[in-house]
mmCIF file with all atom_site columns, C-alpha atoms in Angstrom:
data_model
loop_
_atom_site.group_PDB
_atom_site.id
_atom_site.type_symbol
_atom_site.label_atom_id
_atom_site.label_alt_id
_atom_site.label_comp_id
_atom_site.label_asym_id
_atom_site.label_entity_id
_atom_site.label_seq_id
_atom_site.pdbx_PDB_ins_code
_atom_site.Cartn_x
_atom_site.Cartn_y
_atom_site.Cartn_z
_atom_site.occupancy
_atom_site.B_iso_or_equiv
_atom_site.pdbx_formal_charge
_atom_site.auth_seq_id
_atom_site.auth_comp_id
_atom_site.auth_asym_id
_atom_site.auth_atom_id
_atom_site.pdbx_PDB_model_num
ATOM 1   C CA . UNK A 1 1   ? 125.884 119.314 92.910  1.00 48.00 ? 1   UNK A CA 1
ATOM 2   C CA . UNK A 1 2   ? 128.206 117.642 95.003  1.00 71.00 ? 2   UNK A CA 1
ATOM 3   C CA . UNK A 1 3   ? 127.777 116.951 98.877  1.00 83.00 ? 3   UNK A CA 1
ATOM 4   C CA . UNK A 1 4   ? 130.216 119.254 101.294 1.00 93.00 ? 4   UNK A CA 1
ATOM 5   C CA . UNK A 1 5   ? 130.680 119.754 104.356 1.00 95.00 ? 5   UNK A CA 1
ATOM 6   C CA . UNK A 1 6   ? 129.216 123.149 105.644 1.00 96.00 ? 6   UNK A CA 1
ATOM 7   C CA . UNK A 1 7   ? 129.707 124.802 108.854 1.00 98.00 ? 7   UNK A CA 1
ATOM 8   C CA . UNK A 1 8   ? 128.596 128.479 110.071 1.00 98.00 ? 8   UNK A CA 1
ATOM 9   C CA . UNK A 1 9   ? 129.276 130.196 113.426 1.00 98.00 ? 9   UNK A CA 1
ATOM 10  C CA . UNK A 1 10  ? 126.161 132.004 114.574 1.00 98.00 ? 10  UNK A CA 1
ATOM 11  C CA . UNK A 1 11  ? 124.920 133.755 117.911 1.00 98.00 ? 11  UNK A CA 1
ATOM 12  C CA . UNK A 1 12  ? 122.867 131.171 120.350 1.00 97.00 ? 12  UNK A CA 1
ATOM 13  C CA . UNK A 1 13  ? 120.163 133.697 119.965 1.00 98.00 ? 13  UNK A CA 1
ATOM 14  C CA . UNK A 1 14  ? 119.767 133.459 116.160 1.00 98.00 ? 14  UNK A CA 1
ATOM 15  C CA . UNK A 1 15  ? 119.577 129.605 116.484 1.00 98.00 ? 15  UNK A CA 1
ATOM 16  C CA . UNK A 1 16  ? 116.949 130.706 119.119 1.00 97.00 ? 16  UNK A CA 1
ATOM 17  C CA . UNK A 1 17  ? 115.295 132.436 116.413 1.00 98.00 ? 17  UNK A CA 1
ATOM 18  C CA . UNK A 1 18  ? 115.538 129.826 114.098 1.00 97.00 ? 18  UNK A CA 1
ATOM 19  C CA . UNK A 1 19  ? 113.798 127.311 116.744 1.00 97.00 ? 19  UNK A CA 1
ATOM 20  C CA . UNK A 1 20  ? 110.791 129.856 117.471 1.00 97.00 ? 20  UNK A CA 1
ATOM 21  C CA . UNK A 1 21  ? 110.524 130.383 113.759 1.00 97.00 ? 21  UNK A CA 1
ATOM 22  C CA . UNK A 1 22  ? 110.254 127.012 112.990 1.00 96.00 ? 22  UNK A CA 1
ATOM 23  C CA . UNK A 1 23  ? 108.075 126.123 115.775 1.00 96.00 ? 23  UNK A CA 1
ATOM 24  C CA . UNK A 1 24  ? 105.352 128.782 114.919 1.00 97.00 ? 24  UNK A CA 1
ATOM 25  C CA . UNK A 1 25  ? 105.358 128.231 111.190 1.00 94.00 ? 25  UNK A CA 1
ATOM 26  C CA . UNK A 1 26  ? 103.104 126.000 109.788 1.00 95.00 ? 26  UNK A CA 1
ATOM 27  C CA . UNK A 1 27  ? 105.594 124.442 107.262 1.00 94.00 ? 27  UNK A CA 1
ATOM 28  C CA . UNK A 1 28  ? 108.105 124.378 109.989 1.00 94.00 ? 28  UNK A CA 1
ATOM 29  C CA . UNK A 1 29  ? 110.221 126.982 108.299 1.00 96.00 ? 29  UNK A CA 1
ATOM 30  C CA . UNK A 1 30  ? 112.811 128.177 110.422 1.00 97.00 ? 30  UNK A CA 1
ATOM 31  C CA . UNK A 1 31  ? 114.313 130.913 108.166 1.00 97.00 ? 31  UNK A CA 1
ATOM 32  C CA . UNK A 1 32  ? 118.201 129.682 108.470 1.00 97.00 ? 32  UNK A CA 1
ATOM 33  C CA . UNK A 1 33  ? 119.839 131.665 106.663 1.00 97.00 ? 33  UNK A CA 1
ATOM 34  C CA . UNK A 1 34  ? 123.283 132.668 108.187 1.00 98.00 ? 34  UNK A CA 1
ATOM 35  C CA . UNK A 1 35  ? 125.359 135.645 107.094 1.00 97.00 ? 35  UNK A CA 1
ATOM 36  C CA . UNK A 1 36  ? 128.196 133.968 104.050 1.00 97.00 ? 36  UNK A CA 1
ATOM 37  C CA . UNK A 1 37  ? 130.883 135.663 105.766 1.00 98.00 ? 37  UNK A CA 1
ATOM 38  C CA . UNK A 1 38  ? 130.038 133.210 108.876 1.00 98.00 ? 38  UNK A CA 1
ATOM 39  C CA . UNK A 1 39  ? 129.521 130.052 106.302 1.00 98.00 ? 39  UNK A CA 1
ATOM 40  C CA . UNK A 1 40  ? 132.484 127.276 105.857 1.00 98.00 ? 40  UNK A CA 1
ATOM 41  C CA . UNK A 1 41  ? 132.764 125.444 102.900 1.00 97.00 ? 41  UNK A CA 1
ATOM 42  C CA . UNK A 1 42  ? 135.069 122.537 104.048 1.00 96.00 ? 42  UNK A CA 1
ATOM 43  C CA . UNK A 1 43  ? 134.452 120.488 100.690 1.00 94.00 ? 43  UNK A CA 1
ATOM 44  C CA . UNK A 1 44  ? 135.232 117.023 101.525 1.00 90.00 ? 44  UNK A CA 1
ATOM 45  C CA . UNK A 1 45  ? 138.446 117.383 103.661 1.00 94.00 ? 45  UNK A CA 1
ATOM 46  C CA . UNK A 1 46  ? 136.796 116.337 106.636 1.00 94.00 ? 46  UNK A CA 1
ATOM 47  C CA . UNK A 1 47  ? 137.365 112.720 105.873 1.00 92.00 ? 47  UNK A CA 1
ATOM 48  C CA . UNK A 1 48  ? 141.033 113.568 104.116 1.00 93.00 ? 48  UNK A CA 1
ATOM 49  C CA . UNK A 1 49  ? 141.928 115.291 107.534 1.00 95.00 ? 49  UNK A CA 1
ATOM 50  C CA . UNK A 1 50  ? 141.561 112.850 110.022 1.00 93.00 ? 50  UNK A CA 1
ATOM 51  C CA . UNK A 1 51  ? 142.831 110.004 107.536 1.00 92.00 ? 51  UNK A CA 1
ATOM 52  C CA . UNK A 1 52  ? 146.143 111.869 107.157 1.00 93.00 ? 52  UNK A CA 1
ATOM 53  C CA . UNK A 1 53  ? 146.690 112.521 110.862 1.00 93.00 ? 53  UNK A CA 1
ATOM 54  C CA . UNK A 1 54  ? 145.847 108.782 111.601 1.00 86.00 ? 54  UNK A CA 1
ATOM 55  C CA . UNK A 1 55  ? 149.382 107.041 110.528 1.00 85.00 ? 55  UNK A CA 1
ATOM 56  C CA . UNK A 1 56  ? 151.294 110.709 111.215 1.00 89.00 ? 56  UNK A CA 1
ATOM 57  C CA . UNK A 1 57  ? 150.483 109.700 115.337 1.00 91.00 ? 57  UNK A CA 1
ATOM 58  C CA . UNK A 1 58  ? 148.640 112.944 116.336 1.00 95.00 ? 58  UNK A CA 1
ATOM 59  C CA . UNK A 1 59  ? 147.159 112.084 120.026 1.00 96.00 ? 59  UNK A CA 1
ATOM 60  C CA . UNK A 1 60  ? 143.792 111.209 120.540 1.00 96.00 ? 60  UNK A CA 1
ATOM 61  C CA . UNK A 1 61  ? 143.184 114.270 122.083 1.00 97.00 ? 61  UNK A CA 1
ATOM 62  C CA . UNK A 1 62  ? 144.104 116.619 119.382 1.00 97.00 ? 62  UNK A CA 1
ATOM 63  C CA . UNK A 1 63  ? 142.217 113.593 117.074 1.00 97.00 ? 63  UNK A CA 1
ATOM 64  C CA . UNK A 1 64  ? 139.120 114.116 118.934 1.00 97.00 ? 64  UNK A CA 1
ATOM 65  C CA . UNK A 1 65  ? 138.951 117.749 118.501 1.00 98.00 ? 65  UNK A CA 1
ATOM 66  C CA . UNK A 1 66  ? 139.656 117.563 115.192 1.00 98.00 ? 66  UNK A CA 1
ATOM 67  C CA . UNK A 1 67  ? 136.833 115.266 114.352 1.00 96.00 ? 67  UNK A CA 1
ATOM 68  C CA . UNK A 1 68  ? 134.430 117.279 116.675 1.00 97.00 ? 68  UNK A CA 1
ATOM 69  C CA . UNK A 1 69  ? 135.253 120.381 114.668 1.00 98.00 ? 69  UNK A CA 1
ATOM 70  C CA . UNK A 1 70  ? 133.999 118.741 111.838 1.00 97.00 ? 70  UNK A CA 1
ATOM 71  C CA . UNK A 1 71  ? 131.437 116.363 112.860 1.00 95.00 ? 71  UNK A CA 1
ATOM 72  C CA . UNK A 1 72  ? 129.967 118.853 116.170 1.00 95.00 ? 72  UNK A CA 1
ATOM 73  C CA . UNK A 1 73  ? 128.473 117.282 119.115 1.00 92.00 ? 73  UNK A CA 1
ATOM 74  C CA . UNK A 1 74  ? 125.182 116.429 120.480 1.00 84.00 ? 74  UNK A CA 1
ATOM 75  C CA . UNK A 1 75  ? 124.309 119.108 123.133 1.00 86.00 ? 75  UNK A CA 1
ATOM 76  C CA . UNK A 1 76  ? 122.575 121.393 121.328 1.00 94.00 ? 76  UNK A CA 1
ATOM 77  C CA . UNK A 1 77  ? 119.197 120.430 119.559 1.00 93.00 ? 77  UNK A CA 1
ATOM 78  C CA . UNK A 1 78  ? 119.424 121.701 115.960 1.00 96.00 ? 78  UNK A CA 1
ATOM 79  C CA . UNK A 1 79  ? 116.778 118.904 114.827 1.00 94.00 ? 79  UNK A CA 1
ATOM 80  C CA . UNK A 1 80  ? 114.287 121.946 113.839 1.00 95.00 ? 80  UNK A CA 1
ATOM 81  C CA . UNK A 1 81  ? 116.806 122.607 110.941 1.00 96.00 ? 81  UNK A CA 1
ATOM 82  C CA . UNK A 1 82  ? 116.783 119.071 109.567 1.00 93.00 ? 82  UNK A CA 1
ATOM 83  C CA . UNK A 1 83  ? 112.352 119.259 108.868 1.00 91.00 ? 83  UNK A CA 1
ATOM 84  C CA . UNK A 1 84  ? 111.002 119.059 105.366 1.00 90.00 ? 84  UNK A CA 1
ATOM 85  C CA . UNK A 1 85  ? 110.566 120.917 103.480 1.00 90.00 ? 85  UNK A CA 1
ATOM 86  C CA . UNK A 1 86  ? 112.865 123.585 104.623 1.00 91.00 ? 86  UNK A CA 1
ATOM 87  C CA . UNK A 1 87  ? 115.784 120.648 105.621 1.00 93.00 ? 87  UNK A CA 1
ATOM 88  C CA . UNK A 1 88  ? 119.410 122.326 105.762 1.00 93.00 ? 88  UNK A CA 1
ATOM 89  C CA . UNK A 1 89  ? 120.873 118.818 105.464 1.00 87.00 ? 89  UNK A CA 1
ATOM 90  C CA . UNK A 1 90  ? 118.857 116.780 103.050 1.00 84.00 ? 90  UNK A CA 1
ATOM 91  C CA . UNK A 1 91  ? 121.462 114.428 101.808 1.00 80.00 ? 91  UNK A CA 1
ATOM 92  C CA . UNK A 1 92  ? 123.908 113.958 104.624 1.00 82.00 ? 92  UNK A CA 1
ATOM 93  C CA . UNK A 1 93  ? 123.794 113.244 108.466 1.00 89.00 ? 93  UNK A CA 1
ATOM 94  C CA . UNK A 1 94  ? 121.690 115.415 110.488 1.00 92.00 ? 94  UNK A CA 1
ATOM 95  C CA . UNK A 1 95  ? 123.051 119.059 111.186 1.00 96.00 ? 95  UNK A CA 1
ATOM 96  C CA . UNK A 1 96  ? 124.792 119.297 114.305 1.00 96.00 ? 96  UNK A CA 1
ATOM 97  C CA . UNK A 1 97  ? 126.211 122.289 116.862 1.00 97.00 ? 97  UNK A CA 1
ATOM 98  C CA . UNK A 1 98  ? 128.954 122.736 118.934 1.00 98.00 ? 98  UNK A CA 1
ATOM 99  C CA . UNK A 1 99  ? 128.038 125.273 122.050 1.00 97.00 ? 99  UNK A CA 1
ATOM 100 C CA . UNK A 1 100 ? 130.398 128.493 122.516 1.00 97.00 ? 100 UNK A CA 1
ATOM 101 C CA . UNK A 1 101 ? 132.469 126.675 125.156 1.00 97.00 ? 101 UNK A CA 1
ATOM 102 C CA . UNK A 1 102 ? 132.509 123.844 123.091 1.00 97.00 ? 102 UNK A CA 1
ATOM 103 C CA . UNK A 1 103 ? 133.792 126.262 119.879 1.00 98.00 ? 103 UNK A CA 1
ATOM 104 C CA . UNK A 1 104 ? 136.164 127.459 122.211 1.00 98.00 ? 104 UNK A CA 1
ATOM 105 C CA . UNK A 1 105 ? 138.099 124.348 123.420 1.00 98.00 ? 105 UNK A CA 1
ATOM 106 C CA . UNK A 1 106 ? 138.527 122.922 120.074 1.00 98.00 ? 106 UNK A CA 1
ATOM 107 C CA . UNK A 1 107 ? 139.602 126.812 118.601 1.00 98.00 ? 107 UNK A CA 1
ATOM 108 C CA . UNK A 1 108 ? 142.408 126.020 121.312 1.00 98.00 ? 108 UNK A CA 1
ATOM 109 C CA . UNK A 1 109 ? 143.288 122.363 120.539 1.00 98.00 ? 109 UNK A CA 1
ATOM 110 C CA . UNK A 1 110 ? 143.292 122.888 116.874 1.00 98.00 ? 110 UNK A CA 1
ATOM 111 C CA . UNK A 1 111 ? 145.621 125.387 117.075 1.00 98.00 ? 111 UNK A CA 1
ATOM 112 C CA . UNK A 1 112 ? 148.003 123.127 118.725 1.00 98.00 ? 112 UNK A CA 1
ATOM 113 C CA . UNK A 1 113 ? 147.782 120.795 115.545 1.00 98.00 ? 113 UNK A CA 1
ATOM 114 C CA . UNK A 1 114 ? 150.657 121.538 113.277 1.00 97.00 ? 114 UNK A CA 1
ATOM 115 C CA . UNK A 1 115 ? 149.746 120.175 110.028 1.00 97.00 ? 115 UNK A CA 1
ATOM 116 C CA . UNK A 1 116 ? 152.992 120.806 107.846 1.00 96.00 ? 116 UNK A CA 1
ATOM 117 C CA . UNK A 1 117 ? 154.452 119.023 110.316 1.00 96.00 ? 117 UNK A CA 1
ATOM 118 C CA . UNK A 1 118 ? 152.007 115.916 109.833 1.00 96.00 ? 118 UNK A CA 1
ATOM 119 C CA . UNK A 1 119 ? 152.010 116.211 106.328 1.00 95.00 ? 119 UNK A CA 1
ATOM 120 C CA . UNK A 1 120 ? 155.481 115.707 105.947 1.00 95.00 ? 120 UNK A CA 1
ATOM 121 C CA . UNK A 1 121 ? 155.330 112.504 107.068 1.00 94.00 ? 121 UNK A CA 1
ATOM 122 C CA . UNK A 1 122 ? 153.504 111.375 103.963 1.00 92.00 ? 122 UNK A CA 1
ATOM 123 C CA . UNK A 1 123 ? 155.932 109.888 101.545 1.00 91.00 ? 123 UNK A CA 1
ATOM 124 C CA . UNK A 1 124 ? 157.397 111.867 99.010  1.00 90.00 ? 124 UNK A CA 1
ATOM 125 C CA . UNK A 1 125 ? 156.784 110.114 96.137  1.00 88.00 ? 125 UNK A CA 1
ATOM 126 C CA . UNK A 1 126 ? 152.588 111.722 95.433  1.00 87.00 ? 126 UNK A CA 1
ATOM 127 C CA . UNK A 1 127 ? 150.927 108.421 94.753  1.00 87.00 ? 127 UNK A CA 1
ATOM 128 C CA . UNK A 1 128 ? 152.474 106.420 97.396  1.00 89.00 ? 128 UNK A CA 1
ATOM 129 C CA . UNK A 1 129 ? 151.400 109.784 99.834  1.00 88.00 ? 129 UNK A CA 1
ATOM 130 C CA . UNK A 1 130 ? 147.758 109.288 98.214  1.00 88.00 ? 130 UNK A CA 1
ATOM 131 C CA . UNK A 1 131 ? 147.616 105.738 98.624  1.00 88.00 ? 131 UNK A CA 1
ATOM 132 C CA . UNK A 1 132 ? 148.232 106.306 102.343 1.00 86.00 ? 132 UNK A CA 1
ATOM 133 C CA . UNK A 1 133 ? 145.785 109.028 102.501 1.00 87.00 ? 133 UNK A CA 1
ATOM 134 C CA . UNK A 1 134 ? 142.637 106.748 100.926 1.00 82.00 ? 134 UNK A CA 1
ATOM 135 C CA . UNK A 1 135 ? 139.770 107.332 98.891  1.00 71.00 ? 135 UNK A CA 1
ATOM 136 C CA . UNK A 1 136 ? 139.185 110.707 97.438  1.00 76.00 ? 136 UNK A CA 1
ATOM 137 C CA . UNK A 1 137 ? 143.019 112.274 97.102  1.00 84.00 ? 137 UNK A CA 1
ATOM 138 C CA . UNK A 1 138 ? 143.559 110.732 94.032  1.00 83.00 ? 138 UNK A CA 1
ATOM 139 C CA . UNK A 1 139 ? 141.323 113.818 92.410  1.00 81.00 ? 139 UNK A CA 1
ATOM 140 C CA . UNK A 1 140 ? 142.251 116.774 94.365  1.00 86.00 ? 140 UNK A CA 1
ATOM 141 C CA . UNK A 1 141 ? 143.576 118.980 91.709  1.00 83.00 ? 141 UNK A CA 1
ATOM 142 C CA . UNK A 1 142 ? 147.102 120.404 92.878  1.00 83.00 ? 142 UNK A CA 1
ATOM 143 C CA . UNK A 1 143 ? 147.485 117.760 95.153  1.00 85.00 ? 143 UNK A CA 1
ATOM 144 C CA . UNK A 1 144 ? 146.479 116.629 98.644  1.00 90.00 ? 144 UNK A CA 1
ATOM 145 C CA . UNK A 1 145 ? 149.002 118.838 100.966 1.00 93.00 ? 145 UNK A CA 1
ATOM 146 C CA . UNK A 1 146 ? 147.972 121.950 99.382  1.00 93.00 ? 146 UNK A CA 1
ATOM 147 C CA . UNK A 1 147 ? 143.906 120.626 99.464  1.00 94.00 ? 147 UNK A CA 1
ATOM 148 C CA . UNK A 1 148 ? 144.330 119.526 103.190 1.00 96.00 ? 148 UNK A CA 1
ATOM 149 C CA . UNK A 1 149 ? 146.819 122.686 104.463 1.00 97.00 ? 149 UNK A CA 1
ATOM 150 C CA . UNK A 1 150 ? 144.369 125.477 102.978 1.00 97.00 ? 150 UNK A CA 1
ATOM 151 C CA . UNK A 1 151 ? 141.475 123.404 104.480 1.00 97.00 ? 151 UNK A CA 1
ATOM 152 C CA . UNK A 1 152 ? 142.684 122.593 107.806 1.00 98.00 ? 152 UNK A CA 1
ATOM 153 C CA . UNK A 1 153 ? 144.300 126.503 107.958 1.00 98.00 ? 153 UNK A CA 1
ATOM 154 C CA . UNK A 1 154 ? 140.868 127.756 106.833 1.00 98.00 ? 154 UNK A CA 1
ATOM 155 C CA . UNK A 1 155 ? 138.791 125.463 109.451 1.00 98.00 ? 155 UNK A CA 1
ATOM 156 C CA . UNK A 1 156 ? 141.368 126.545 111.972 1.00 98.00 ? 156 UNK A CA 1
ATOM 157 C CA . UNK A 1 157 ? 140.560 130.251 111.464 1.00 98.00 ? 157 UNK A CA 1
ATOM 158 C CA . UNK A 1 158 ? 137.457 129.631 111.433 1.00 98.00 ? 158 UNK A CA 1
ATOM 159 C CA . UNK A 1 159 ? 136.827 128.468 114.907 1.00 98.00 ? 159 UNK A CA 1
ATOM 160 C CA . UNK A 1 160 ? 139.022 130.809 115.676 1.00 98.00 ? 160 UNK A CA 1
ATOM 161 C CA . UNK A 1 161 ? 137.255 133.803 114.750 1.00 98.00 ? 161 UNK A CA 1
ATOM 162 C CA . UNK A 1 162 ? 133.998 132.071 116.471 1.00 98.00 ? 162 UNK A CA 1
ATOM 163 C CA . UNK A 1 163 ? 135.894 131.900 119.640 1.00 98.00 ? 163 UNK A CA 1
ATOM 164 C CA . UNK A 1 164 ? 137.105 134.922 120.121 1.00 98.00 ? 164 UNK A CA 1
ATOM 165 C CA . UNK A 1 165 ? 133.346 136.206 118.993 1.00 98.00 ? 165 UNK A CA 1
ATOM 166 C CA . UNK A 1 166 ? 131.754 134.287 121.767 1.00 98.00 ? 166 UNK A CA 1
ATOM 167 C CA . UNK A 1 167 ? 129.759 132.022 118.766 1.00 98.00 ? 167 UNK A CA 1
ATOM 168 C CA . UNK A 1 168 ? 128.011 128.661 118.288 1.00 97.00 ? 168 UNK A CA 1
ATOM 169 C CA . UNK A 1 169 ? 128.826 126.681 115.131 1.00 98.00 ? 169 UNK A CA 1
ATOM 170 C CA . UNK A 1 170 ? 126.292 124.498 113.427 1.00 98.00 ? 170 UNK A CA 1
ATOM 171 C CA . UNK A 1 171 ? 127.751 121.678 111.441 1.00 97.00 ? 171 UNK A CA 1
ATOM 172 C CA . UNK A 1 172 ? 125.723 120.136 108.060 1.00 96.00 ? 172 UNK A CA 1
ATOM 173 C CA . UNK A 1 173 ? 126.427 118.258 105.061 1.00 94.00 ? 173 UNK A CA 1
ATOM 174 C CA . UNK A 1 174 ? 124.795 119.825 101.872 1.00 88.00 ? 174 UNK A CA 1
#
């Protein structure tokens, strides 16, 4: 099973949950287990993402957000979720959050981003445009615009939705 990038937008009082859970439970069990519908499968276009909007000259700002919406922040202690044996993230970087206020300044940013527009400034030709983009777009079956627009529209969405809902996200590699 291959390594992805996962992210899920839950209520702070569910991770609060989760942190009492695991605190009182002898195996440390913290009984994450948020609802699919709030679960983000970003596969590996993390990476792709930021790669491609590198030599297209998106500003640092809109950069940063970007790689906070898939890498989270350090405010919020999710360390609870990364204990054996119940680990959410046993082969990747610890899990990370992003706070509500957090969720909702990067919702706004990345909708700014306008990724068709970035993408066509990859050369036409594909394997000069994956050459560019780096390791990993070689594979992606239908090519790397349509991987990284249905990614980047889906991650978009997602924080979105987790804005306007007032949500944390928790960020993990599994």
């Amino acid at each position: 099973m291959a390594v992805t990038q996962q992210l899920a937008r839950i209520p702070a009082e569910y991770l609060a949950a989760c942190r009492q859970a695991a605190s009182e439970s002898p195996d440390r069990d913290s009984h994450w287990n948020p609802p699919s519908e709030d679960v983000l499968d970003l596969d590996w276009a993390p990476a792709l993402l930021e790669r491609v909007c590198e030599p297209a000259g998106l500003d640092d700002v809109h950069r940063d957000a970007l790689r906070q919406a898939t890498q989270g922040a350090t405010s919020i202690d999710v360390g609870f979720l990364n204990t054996q044996p119940h680990a959410i993230a046993p082969f990747g970087p610890a899990p990370t959050a992003l706070s509500a206020v957090e969720v909702a300044r990067v919702a706004e940013l990345l909708g700014q981003i306008d990724l068709r527009a970035i993408l066509a400034t990859l050369p036409t030709d594909e394997t000069a445009a994956v050459s560019l983009i780096g390791d990993g777009a070689e594979g992606i079956a239908g090519g790397p615009r349509k991987y990284l627009l249905e990614h980047f529209d889906a991650l978009r969405e997602f924080y979105r939705d987790a804005s306007q809902r007032h949500l944390l996200l928790v960020l993990w590699w599994d």
